[in-house]
Coordinates of N, CA and C in Angstrom, one line a residue:
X1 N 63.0 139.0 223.1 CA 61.7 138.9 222.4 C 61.7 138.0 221.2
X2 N 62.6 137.8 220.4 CA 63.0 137.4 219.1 C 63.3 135.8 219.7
X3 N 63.7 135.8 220.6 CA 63.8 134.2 221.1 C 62.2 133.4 221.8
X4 N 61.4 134.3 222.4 CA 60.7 133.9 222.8 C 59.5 133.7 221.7
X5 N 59.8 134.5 220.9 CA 58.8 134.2 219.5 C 59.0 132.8 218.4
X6 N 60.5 133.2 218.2 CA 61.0 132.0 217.8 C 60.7 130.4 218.7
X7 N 60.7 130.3 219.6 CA 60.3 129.1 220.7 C 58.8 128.7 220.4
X8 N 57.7 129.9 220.5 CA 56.6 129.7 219.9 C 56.2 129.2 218.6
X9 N 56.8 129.9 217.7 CA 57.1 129.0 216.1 C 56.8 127.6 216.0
X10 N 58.0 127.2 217.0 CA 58.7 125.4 217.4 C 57.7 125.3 217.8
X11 N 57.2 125.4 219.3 CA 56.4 124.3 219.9 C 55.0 124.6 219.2
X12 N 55.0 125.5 218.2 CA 53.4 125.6 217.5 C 53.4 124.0 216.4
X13 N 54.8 124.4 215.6 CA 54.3 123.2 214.5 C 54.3 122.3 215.4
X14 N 55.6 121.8 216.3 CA 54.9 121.0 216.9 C 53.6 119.9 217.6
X15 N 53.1 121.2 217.2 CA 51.6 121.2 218.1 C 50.6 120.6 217.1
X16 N 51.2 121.1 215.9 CA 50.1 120.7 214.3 C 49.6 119.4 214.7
X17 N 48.7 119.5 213.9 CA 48.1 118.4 213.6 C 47.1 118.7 212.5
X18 N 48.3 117.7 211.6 CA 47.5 117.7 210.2 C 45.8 117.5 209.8
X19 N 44.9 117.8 208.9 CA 43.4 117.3 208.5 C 43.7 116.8 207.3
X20 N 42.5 115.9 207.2 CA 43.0 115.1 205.9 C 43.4 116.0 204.7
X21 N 41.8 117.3 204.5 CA 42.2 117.9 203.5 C 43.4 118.9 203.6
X22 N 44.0 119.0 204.5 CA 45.2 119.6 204.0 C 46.2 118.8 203.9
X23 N 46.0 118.1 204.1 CA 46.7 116.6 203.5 C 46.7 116.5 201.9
X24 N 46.0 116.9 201.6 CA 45.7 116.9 200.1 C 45.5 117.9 199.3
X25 N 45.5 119.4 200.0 CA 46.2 120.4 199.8 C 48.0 120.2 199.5
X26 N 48.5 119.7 200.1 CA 49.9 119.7 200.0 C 50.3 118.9 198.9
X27 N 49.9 117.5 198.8 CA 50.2 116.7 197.7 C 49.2 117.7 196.4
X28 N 48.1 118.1 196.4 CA 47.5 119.0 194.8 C 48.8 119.8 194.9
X29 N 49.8 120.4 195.8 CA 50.4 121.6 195.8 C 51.8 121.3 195.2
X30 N 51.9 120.1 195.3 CA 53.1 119.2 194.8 C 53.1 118.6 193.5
X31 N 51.9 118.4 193.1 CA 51.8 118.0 192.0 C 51.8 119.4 190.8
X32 N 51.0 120.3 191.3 CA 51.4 121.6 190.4 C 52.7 122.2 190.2
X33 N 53.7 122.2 191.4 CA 55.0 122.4 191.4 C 56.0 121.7 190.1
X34 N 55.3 120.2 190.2 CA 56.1 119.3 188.8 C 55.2 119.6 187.5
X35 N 54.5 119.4 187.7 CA 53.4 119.9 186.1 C 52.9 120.6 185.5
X36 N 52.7 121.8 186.7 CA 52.2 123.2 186.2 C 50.9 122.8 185.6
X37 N 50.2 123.8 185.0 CA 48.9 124.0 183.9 C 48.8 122.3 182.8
X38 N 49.6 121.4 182.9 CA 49.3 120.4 181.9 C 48.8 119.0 183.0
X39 N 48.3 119.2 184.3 CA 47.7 118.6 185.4 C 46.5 118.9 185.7
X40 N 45.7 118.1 185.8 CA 44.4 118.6 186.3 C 43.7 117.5 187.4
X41 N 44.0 117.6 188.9 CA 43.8 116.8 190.3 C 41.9 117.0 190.1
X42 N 41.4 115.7 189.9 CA 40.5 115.2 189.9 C 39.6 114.9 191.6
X43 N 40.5 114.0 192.0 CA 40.1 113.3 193.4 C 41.5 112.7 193.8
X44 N 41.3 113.3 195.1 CA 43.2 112.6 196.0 C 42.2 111.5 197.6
X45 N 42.9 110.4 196.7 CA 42.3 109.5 198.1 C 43.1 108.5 198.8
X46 N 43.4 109.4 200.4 CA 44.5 108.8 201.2 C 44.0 107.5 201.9
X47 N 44.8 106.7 201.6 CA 45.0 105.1 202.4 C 45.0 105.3 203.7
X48 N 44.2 104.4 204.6 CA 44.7 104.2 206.1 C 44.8 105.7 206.3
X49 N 44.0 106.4 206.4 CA 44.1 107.8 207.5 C 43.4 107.7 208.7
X50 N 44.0 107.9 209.7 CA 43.2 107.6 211.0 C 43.5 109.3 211.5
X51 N 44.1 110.1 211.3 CA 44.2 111.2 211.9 C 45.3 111.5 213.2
X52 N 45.6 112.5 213.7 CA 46.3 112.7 214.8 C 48.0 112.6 214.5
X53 N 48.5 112.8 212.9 CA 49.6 112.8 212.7 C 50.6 114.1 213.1
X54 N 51.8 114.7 213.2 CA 52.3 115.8 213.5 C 53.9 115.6 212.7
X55 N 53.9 116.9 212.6 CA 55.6 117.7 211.6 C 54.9 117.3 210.2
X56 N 55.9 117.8 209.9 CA 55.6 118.0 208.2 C 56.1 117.2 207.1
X57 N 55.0 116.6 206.5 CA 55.8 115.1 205.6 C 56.1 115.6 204.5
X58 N 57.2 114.3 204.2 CA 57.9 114.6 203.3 C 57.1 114.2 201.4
X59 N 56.5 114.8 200.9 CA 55.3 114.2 199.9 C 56.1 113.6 198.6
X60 N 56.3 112.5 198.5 CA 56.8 111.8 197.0 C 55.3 111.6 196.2
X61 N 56.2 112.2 194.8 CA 54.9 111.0 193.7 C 55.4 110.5 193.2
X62 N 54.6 109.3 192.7 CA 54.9 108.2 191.8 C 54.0 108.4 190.3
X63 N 54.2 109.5 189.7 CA 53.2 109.6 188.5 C 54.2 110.4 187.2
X64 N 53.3 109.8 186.3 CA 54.4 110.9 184.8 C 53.3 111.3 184.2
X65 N 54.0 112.3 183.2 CA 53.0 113.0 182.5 C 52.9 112.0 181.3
X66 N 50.8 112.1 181.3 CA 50.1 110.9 180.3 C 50.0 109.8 180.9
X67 N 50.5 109.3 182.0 CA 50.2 107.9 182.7 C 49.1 108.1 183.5
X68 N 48.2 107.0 183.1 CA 47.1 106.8 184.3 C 47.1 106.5 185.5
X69 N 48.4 105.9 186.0 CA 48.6 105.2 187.2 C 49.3 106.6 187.7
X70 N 48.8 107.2 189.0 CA 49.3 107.8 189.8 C 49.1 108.0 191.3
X71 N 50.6 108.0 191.8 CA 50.1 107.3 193.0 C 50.8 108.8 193.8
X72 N 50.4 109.1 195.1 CA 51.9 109.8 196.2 C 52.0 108.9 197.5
X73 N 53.0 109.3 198.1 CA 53.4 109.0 199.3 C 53.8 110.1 200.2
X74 N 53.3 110.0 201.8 CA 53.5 111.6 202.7 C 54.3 110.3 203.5
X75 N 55.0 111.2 203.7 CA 56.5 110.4 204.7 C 56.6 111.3 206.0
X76 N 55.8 111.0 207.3 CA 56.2 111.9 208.5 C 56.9 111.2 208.9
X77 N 58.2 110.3 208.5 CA 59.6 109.6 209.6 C 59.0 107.9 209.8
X78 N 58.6 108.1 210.9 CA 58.2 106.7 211.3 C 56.8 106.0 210.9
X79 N 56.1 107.2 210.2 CA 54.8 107.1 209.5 C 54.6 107.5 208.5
X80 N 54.1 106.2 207.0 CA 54.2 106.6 205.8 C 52.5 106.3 205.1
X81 N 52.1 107.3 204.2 CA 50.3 107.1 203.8 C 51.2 107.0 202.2
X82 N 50.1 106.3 201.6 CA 50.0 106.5 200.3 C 48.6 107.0 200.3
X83 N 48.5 107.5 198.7 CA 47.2 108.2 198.6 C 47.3 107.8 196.7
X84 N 45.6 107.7 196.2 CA 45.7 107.1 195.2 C 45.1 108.4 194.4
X85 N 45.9 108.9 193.3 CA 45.4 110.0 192.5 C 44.2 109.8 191.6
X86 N 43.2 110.4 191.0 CA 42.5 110.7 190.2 C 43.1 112.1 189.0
X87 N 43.3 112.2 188.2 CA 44.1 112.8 187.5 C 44.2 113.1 186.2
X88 N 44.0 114.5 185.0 CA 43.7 114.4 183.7 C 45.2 115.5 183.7
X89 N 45.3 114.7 182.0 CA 46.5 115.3 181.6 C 45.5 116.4 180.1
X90 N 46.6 117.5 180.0 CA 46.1 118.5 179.2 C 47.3 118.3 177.9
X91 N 46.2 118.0 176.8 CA 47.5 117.9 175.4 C 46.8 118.4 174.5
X92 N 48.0 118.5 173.2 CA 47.2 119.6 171.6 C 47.2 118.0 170.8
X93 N 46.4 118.0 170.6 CA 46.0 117.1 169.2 C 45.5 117.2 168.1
X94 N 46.1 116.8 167.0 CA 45.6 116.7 165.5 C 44.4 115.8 165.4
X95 N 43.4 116.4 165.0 CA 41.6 116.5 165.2 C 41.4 116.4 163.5
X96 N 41.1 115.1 162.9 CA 40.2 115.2 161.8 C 39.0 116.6 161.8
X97 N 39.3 117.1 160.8 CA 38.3 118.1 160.2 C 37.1 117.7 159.4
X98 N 37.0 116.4 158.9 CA 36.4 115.9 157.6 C 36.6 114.2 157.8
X99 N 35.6 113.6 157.0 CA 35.8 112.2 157.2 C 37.3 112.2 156.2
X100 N 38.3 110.9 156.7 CA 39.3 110.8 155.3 C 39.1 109.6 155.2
X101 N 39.0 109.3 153.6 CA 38.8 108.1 153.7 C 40.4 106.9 153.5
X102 N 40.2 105.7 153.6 CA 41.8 104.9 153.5 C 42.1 105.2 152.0
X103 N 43.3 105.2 152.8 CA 44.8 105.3 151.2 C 44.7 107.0 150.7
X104 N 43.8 107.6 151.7 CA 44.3 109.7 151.1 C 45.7 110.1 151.7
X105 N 46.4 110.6 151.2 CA 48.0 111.2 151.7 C 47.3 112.8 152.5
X106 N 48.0 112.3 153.6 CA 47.7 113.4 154.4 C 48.4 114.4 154.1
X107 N 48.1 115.7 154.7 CA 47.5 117.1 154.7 C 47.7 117.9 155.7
X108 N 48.4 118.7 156.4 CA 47.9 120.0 157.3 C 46.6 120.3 157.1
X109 N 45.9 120.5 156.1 CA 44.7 121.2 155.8 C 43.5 120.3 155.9
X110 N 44.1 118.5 156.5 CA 42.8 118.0 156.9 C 42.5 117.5 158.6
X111 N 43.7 118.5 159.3 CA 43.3 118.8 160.7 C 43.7 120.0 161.3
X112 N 43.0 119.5 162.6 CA 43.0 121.4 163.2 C 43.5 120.9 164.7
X113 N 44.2 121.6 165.3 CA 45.0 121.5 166.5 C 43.8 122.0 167.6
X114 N 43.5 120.8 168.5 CA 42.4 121.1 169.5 C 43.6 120.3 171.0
X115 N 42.7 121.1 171.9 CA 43.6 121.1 173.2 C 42.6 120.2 174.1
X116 N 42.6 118.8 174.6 CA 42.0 118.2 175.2 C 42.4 117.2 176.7
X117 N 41.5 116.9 177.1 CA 42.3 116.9 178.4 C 41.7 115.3 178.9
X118 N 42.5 114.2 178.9 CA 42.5 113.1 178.9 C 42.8 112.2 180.5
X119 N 42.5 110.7 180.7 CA 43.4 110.4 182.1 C 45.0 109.9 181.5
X120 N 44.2 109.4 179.9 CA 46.0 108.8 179.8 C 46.2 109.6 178.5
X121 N 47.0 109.5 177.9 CA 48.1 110.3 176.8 C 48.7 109.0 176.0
X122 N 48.3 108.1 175.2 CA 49.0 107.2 174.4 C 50.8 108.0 173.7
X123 N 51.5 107.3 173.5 CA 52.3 107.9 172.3 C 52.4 108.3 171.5
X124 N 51.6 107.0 170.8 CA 51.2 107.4 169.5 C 50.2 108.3 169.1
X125 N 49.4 109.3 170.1 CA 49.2 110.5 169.6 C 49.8 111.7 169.3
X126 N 51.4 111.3 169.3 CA 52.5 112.3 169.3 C 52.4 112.2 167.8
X127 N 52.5 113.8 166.9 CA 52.9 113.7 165.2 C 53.1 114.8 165.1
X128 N 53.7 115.3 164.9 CA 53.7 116.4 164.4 C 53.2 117.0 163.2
X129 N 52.6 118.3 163.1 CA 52.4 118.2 161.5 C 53.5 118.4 159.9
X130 N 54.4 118.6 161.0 CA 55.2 118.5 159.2 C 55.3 117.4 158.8
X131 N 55.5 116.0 159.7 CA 55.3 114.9 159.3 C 54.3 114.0 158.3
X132 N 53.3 115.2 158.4 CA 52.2 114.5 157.7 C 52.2 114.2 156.2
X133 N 52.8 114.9 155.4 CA 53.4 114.8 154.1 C 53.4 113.5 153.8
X134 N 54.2 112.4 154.9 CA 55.1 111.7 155.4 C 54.3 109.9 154.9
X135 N 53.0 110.7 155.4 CA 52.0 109.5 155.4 C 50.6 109.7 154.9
X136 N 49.9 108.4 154.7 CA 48.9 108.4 154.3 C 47.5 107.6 155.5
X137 N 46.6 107.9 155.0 CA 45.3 106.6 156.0 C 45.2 105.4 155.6
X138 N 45.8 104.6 156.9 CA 45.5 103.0 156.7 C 43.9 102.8 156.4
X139 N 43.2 103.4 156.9 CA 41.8 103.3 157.2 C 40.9 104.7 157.3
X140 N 39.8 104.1 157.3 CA 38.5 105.1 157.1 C 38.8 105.9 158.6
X141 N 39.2 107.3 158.6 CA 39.5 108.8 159.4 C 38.0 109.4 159.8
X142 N 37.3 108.6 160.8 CA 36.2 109.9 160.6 C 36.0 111.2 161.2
X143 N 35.6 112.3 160.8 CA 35.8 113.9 161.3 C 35.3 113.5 162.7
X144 N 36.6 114.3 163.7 CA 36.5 114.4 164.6 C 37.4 113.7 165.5
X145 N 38.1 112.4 165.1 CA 39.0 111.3 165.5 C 40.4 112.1 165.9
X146 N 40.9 111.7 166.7 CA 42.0 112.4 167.4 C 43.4 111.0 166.2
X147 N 44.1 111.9 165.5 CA 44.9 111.4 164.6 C 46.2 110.3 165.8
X148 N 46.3 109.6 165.6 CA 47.1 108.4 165.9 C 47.8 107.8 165.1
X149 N 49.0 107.1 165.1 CA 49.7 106.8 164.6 C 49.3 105.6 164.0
X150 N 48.6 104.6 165.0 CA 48.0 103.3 164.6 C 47.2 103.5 163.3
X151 N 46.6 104.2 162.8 CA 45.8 104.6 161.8 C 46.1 105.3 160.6
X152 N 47.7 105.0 160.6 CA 48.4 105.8 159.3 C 49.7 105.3 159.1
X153 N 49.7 105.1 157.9 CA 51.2 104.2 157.3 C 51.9 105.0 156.9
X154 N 52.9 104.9 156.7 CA 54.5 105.3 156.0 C 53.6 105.8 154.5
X155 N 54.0 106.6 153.5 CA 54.0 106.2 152.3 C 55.2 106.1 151.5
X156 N 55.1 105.1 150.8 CA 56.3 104.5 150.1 C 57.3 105.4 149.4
X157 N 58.4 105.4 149.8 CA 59.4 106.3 148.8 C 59.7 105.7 147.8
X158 N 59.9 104.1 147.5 CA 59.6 103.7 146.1 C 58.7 102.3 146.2
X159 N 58.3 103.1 144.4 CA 57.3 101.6 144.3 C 58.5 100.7 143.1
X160 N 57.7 99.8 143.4 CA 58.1 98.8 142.3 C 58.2 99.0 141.0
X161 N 59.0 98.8 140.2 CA 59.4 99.8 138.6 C 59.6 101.0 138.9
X162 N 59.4 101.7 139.9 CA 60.2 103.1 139.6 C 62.0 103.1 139.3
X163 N 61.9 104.4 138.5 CA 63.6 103.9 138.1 C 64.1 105.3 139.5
X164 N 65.1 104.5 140.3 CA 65.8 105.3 141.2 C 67.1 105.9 141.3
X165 N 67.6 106.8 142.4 CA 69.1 107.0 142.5 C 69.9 105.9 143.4
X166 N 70.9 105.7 142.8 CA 71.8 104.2 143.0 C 72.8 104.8 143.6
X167 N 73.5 104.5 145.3 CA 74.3 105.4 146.2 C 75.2 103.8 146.7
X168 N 76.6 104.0 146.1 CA 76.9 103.2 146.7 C 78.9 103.5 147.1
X169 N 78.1 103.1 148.4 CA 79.9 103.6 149.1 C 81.0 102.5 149.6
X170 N 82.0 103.1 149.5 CA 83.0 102.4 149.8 C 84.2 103.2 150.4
X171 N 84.3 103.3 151.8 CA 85.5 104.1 152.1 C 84.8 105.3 152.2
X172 N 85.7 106.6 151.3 CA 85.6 107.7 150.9 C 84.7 108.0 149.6
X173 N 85.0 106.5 149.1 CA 84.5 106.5 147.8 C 82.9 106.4 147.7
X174 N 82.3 107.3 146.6 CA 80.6 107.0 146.3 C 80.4 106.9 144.9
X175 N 79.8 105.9 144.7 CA 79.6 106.0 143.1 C 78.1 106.3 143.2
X176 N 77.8 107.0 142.2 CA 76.0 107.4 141.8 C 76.2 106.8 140.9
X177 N 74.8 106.0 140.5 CA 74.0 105.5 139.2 C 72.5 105.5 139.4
X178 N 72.4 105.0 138.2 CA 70.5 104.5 138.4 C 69.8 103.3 138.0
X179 N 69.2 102.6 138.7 CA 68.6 101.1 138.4 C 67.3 101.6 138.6
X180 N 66.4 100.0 138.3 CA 65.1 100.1 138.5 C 64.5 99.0 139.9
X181 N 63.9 100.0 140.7 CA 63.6 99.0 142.2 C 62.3 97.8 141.3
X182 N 62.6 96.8 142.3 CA 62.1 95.2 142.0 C 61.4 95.5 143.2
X183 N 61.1 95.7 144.3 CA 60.7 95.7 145.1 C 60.1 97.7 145.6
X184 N 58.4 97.5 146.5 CA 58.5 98.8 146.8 C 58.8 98.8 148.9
X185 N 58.7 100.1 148.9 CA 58.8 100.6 150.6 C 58.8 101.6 151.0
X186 N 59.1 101.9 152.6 CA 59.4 103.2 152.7 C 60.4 103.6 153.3
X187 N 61.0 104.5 153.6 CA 62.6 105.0 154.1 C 62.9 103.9 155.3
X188 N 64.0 103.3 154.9 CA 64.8 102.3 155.8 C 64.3 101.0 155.6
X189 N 63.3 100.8 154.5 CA 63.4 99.1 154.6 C 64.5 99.2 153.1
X190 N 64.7 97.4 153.5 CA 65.2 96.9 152.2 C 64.7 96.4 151.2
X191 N 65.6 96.8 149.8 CA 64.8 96.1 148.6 C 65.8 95.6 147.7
X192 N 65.0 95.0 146.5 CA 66.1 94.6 145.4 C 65.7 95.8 144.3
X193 N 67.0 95.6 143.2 CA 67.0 96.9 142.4 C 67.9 95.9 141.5
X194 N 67.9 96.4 140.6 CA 68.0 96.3 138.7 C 68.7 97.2 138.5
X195 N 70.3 97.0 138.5 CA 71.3 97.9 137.9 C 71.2 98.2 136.3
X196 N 72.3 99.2 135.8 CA 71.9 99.5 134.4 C 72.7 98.1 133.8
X197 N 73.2 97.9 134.4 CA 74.2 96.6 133.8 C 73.2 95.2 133.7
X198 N 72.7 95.6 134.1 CA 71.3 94.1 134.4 C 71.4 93.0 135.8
X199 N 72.5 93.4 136.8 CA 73.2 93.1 138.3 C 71.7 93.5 139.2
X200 N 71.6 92.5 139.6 CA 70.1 92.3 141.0 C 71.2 92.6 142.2
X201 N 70.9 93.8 142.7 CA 71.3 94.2 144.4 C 70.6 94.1 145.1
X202 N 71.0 94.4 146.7 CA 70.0 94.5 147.1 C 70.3 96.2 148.0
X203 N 69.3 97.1 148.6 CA 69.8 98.3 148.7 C 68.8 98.8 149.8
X204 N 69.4 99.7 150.8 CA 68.6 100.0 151.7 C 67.7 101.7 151.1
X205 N 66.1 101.8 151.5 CA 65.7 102.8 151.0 C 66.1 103.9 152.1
X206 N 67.1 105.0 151.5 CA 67.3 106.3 152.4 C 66.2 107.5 151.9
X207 N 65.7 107.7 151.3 CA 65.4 108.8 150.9 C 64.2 109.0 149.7
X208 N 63.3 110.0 149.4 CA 62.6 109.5 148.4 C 62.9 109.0 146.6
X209 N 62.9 108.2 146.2 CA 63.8 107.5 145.5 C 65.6 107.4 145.3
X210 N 65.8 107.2 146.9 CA 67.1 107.0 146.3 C 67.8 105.6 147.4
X211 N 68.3 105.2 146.8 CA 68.8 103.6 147.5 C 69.7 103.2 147.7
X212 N 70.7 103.2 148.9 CA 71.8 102.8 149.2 C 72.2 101.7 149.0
X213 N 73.2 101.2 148.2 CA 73.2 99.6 148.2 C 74.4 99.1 149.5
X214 N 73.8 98.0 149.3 CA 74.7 97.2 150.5 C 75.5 96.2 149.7
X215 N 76.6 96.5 150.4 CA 78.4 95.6 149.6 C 77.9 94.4 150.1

């Protein structure tokens, strides 16, 4: 009995024959399997479908999370479809609360974490908020602007005349002193500095006022 059931199984798929939309059942079903809840299948539209295909393809994507371009491929062996995705990604973003105007040092308390659902995902919407300390607005923020990186500068760990900490190694060896920066920046550029001896170095910025010099 168990064999003659089994035989039916076989010559059933066999027998399939795929429809388009479950054709696109299977790839939406694939794409939830890699993305889970941060996917949202808009419109799936298969290339060259003429119908009458059989067995069960093999479904590749070609898509990442935040890219616009997304493509799949159904592989039944000797017959391969592409199909062109329509597709929103789901992200938290730091959301102006308030206009800010250029040159204010940001704040936790001048955004609010909103969950929005986009086709593409830039990078530089990535910040975290501890970072924000970190920087200030290149430009006029107006309430509501989804915070970007392009739109906010470093702020300087020294300015120019500030008198700093002077770090300089050799070996094992570190000597501390203190000079006055000739130049301003922000962590990891270079500057010149005014030793107490009256010696022009030059020193890389590690930290908030303090300046590695280079031998």
């Amino acid at each position: 009995m168990w064999i003659i059931l089994s035989l039916f199984l076989v010559l059933s798929s066999l027998c399939f024959s795929w429809t388009e939309d479950r054709l696109k059942n299977l790839i939406g079903d694939a794409i939830k399997d890699r993305f889970g809840d941060s996917v949202r299948v808009e419109r799936i539209k298969i290339l060259d479908w003429k119908g009458g295909l059989e067995g069960t393809p093999k479904v590749e994507l070609d898509m990442e999370y935040g890219r616009a371009r997304a493509l799949a491929y159904l592989d039944f062996g000797q017959k391969r479809l592409s199909a062109i995705l329509e597709v929103y990604w789901k992200a938290e973003f730091l959301v102006a609360k308030q206009d800010i105007p250029k040159g204010t040092v940001l704040s936790t308390e001048l955004f609010a974490e909103e969950e929005r659902w986009l086709r593409s995902i830039p990078n530089d919407f990535r910040l975290n908020k501890d970072e924000l300390k970190n920087y200030q607005a290149s430009t006029h923020i107006p309430k509501g602007s989804i915070l970007r990186r392009s739109i906010i500068k470093p702020l300087p760990a020294v300015k120019r005349g500030d008198v700093v900490k002077l770090i300089l190694r050799s070996g094992n060896l570190e000597i501390i002193t203190y000079g006055t920066a000739l130049d301003g920046g922000e962590v990891g550029k270079t500057v010149r500095v005014k030793t107490q001896s009256g010696k022009i170095m030059r020193g890389k910025i590690i930290d908030l006022g303090i300046v590695e010099l280079l031998e």
